[in-house]
N, C-alpha and C. Protein backbone atom coordinates (compact mmCIF):
# COMPACT_ATOMS: atom_id res chain seq x y z
N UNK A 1 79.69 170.04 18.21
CA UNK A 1 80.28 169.85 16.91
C UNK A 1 79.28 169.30 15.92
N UNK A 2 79.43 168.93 14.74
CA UNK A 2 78.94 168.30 13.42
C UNK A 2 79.12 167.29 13.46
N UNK A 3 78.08 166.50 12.92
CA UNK A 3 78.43 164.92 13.10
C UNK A 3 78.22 164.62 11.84
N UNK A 4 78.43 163.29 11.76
CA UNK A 4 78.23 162.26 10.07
C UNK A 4 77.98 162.57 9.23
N UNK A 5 77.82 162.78 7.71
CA UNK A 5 77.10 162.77 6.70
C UNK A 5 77.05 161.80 5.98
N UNK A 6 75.70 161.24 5.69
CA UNK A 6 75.39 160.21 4.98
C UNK A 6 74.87 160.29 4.06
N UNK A 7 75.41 159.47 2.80
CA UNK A 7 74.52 160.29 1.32
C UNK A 7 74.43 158.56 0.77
N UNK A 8 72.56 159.06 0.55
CA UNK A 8 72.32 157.75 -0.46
C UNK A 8 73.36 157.40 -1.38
N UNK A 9 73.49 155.94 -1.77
CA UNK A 9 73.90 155.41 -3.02
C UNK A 9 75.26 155.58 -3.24
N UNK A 10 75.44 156.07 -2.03
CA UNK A 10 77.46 156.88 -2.28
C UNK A 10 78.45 155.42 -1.47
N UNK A 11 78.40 154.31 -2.02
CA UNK A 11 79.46 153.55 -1.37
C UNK A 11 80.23 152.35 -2.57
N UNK A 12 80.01 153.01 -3.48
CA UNK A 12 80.45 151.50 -4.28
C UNK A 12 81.23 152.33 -5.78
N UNK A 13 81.76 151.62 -6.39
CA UNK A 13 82.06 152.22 -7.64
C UNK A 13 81.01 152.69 -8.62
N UNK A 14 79.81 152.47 -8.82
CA UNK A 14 78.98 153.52 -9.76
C UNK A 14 78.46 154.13 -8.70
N UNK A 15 78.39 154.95 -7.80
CA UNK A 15 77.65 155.66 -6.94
C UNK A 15 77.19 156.69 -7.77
N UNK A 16 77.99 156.80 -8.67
CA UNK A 16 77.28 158.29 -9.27
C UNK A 16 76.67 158.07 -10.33
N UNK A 17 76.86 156.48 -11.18
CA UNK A 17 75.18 156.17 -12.13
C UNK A 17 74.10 156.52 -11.12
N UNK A 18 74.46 155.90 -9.58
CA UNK A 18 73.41 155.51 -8.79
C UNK A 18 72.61 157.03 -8.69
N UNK A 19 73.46 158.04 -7.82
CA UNK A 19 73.12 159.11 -7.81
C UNK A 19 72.97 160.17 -8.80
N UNK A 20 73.22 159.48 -10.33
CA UNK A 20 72.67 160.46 -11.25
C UNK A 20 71.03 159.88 -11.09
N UNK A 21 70.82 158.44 -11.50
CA UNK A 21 69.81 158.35 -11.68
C UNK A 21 68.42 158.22 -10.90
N UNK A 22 69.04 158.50 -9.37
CA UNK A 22 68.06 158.96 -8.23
C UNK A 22 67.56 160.59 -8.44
N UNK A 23 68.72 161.39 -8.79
CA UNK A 23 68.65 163.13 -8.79
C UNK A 23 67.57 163.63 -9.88
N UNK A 24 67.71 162.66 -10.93
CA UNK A 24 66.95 162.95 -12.54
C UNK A 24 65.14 162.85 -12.21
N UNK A 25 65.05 161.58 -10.78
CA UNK A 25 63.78 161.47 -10.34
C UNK A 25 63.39 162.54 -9.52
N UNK A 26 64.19 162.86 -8.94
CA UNK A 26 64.02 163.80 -7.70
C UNK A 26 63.98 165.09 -8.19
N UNK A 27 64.37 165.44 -9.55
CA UNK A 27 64.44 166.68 -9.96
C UNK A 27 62.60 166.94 -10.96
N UNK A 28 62.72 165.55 -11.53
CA UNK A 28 61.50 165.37 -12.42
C UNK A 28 60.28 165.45 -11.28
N UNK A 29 60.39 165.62 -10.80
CA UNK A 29 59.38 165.28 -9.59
C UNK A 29 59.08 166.67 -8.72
N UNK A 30 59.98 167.86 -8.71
CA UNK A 30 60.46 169.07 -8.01
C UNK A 30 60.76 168.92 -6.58
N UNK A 31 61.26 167.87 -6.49
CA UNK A 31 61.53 167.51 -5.29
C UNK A 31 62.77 167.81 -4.55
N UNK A 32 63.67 167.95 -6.30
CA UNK A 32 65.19 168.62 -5.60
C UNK A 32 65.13 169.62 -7.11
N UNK A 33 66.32 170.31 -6.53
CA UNK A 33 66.41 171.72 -7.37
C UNK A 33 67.74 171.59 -8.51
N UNK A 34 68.53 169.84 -8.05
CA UNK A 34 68.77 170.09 -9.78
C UNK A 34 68.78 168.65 -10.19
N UNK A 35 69.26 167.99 -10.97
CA UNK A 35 69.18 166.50 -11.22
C UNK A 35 70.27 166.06 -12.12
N UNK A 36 71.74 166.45 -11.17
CA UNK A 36 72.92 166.18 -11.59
C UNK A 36 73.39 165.22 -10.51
N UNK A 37 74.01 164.40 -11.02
CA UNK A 37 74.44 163.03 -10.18
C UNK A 37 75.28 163.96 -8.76
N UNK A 38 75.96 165.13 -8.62
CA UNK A 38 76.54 165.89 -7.91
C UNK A 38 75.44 166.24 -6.91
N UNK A 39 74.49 166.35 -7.10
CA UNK A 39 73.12 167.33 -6.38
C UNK A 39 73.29 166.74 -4.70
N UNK A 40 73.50 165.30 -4.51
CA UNK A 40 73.06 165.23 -2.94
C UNK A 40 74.74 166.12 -2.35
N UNK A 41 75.33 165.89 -2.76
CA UNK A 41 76.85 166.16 -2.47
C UNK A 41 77.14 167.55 -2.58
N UNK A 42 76.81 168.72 -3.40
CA UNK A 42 76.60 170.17 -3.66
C UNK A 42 75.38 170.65 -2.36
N UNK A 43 74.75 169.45 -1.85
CA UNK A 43 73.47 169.93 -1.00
C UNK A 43 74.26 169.81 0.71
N UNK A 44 74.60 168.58 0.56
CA UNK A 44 75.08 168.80 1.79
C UNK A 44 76.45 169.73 2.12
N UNK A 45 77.09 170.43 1.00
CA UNK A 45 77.79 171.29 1.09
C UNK A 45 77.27 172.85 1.86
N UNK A 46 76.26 172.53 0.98
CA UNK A 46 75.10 173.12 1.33
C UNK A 46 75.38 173.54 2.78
N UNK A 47 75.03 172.89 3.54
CA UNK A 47 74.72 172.87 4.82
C UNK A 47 75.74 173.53 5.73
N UNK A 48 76.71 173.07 5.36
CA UNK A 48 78.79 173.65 5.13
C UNK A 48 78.52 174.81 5.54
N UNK A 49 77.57 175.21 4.49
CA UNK A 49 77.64 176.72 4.01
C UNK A 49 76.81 177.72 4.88
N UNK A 50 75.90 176.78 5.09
CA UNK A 50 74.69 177.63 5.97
C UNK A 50 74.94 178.31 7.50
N UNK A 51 75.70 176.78 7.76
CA UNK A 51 76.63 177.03 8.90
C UNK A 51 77.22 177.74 9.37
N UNK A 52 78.10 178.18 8.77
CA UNK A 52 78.92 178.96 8.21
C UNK A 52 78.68 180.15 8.19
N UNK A 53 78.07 180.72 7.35
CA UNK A 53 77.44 182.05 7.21
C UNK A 53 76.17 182.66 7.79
N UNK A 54 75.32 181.38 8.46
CA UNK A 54 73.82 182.01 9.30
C UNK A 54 74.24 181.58 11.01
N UNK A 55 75.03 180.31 11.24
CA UNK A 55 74.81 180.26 12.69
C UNK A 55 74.92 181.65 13.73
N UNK A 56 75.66 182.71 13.31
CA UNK A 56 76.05 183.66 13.99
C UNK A 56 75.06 184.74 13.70
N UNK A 57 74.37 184.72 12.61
CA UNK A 57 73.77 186.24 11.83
C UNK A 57 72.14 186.30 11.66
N UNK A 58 71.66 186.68 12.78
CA UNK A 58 69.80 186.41 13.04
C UNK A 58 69.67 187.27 11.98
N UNK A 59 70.08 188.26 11.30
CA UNK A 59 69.35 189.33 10.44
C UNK A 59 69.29 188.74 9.41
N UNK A 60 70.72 187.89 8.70
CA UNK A 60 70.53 186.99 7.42
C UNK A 60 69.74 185.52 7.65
N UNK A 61 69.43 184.98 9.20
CA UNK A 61 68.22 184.07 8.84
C UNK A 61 67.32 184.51 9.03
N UNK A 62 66.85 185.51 9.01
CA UNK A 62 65.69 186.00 9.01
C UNK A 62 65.45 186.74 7.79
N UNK A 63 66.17 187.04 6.71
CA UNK A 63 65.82 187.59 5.75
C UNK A 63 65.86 186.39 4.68
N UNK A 64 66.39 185.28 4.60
CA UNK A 64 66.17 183.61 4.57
C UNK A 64 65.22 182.97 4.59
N UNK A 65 64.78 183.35 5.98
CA UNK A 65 63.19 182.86 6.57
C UNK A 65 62.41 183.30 5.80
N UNK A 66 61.87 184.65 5.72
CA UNK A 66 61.35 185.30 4.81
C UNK A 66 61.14 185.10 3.31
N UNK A 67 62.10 184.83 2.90
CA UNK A 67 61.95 184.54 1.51
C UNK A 67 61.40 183.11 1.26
N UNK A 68 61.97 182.51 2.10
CA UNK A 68 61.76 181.13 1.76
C UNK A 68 59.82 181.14 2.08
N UNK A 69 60.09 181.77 3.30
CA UNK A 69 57.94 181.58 3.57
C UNK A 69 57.33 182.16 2.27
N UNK A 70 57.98 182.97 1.89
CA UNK A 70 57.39 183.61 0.57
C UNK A 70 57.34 182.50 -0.49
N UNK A 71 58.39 182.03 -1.01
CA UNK A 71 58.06 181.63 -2.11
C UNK A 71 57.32 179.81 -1.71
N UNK A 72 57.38 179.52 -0.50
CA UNK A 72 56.32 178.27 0.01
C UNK A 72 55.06 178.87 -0.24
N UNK A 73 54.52 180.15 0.33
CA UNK A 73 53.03 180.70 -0.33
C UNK A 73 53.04 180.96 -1.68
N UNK A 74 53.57 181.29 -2.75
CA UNK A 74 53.36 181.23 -3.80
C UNK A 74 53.26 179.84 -4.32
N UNK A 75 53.82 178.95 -4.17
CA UNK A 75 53.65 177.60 -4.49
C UNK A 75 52.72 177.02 -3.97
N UNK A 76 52.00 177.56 -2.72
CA UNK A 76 50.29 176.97 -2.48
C UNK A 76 50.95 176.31 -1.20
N UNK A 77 52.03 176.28 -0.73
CA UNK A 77 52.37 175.40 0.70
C UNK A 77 51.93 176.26 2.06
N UNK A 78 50.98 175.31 2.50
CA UNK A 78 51.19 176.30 4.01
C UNK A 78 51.59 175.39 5.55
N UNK A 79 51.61 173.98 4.58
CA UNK A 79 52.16 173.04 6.06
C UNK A 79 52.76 172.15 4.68
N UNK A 80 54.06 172.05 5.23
CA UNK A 80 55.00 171.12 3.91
C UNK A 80 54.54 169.45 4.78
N UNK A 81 54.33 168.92 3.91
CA UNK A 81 54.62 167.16 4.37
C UNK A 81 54.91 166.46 3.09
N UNK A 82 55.46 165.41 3.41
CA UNK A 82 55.61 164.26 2.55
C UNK A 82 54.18 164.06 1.59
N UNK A 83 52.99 164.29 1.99
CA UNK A 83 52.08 163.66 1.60
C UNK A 83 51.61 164.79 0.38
N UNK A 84 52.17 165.85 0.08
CA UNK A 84 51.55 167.10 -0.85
C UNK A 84 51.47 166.55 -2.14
N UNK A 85 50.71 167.35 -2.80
CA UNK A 85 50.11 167.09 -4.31
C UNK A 85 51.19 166.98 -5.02
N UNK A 86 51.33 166.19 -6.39
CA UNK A 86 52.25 166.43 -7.15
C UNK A 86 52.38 167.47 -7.66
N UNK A 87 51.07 168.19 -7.79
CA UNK A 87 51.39 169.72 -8.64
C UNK A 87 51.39 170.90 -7.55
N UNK A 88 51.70 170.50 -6.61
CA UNK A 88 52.23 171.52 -5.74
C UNK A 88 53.82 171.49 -5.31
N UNK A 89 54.62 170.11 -5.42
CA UNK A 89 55.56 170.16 -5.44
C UNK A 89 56.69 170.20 -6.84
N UNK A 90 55.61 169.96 -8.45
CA UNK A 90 55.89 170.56 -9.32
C UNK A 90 56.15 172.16 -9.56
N UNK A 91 55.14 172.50 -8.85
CA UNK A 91 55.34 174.15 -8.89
C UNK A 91 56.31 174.92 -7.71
N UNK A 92 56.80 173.79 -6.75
CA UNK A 92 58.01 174.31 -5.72
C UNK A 92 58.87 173.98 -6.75
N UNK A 93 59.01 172.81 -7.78
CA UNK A 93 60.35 172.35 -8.58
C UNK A 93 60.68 173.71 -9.61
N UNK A 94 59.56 174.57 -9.79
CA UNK A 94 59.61 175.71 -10.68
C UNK A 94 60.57 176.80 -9.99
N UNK A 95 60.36 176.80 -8.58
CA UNK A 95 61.23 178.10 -7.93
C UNK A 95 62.20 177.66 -7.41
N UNK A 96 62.81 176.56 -7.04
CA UNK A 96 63.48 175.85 -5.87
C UNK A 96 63.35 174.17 -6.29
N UNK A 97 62.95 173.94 -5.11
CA UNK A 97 62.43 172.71 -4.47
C UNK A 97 61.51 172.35 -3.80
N UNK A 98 60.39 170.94 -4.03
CA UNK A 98 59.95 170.50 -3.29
C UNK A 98 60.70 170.39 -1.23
N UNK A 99 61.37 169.64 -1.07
CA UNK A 99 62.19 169.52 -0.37
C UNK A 99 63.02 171.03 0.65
N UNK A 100 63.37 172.22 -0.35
CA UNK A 100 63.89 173.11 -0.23
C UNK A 100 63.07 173.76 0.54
N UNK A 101 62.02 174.05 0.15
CA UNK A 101 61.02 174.16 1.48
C UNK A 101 60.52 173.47 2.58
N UNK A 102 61.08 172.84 2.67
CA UNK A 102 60.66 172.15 4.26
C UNK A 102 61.30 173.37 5.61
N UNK A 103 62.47 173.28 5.13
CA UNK A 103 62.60 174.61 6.51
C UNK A 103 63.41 175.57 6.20
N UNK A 104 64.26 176.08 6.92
CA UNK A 104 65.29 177.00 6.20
C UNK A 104 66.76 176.76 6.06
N UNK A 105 67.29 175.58 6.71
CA UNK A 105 68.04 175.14 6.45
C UNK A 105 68.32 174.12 4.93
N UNK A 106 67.15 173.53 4.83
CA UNK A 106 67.33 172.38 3.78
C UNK A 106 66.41 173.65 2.60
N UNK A 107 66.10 174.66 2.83
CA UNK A 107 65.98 175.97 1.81
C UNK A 107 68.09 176.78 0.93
N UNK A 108 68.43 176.64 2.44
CA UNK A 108 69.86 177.70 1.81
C UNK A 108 70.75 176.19 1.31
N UNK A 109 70.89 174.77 1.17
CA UNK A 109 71.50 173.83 1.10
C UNK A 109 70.87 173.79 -0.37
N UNK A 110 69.27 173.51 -0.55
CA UNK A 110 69.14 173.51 -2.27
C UNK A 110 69.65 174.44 -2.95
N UNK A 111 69.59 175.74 -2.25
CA UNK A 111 69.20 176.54 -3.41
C UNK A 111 71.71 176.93 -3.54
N UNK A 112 72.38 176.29 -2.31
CA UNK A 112 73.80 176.50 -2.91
C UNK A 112 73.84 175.28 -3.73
N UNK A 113 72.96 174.15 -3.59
CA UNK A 113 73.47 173.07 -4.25
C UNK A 113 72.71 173.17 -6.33
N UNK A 114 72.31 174.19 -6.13
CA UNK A 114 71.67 174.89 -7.33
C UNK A 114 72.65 175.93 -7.87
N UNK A 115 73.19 176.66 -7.08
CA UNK A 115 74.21 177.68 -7.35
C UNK A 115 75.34 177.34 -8.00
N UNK A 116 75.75 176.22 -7.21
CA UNK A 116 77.32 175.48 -7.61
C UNK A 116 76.91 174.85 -8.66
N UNK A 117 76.11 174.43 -8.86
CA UNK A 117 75.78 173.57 -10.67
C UNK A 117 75.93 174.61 -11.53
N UNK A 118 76.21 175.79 -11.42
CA UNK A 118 76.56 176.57 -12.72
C UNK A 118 75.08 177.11 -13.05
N UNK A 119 73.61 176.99 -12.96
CA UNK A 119 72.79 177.62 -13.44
C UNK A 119 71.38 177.77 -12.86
N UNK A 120 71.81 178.93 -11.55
CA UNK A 120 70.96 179.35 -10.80
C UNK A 120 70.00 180.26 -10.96
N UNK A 121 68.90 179.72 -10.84
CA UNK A 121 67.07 180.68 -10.96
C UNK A 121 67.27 181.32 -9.85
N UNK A 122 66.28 182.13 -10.06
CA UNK A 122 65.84 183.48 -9.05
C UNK A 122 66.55 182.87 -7.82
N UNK A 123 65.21 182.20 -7.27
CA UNK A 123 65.82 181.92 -5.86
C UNK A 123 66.17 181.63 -5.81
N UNK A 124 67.74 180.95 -5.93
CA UNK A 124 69.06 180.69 -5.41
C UNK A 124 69.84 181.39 -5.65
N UNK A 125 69.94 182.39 -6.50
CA UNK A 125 70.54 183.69 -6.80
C UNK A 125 70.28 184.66 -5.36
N UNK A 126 68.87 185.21 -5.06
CA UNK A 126 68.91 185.43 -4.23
C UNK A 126 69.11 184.75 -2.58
N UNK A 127 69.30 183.81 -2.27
CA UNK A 127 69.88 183.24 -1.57
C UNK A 127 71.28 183.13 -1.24
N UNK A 128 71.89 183.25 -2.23
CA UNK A 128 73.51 183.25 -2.24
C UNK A 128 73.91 184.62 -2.32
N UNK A 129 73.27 185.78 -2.88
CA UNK A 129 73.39 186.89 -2.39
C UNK A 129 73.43 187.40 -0.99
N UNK A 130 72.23 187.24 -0.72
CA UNK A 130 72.32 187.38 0.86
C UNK A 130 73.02 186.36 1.80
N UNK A 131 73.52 184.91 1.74
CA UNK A 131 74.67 184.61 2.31
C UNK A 131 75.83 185.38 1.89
N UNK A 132 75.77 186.21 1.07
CA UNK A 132 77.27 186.90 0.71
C UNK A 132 77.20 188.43 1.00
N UNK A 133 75.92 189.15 1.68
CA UNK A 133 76.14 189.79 1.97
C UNK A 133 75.60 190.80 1.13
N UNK A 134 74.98 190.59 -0.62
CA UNK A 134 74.92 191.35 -1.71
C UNK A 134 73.65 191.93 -1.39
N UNK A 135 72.74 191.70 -0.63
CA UNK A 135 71.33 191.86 -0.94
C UNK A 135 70.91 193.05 -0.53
């Protein structure tokens, strides 16, 4: 089964000053793909989703996989760590996410938690296509 989810800053009555004003860094930074106080909460929906629609279907994580390795080489990534340039995870904040690339799971979680905010770039467009089957 699925276990826990734990989301920064989410336990008190402003959780969501808290988590607007963590997302605004994390977005300024391209570290996450949007910087709406909603973003950790749309992300781990995210995951909901991935679940959902890839645990069963090697052809859609693999056409997932793919994209996502793609647009990590266009952004100059060829081993993601914590420790990367700022202007390499500025230029993942251009397509995606810093973060969004780390694997392919925390890839299809940004890019729905990008989707559901109402105003999705390329890649999360195509991402949610092909969880839906459109591609």
């Amino acid at each position: 089964g699925y276990g826990v989810v734990y989301m920064k800053n989410v336990n008190s009555k402003n959780s969501l000053a808290k988590m607007l004003k963590d997302a605004k860094i994390q977005y300024k930074s391209g570290f996450w793909s949007t910087g709406t106080a909603e973003h950790a909460v749309r992300h781990e929906l995210g995951h909901a989703i991935q679940h959902l629609y890839t645990d069963k279907d090697a052809v859609m994580r693999n056409k997932i996989s793919v994209l996502r390795k793609n647009v990590a080489s266009a952004c100059g990534i060829t081993n993601w760590s914590m420790s990367e340039s700022k202007d390499v995870m500025l230029k993942a904040g251009e397509m995606l996410s810093y973060y969004g690339l780390r694997n392919d799971g925390e890839f299809i979680a940004e890019c729905v938690a990008e989707y559901i905010g109402g105003a999705p770039r390329e890649t999360a467009r195509k991402v949610v296509n092909i969880l839906l089957g459109r591609d």
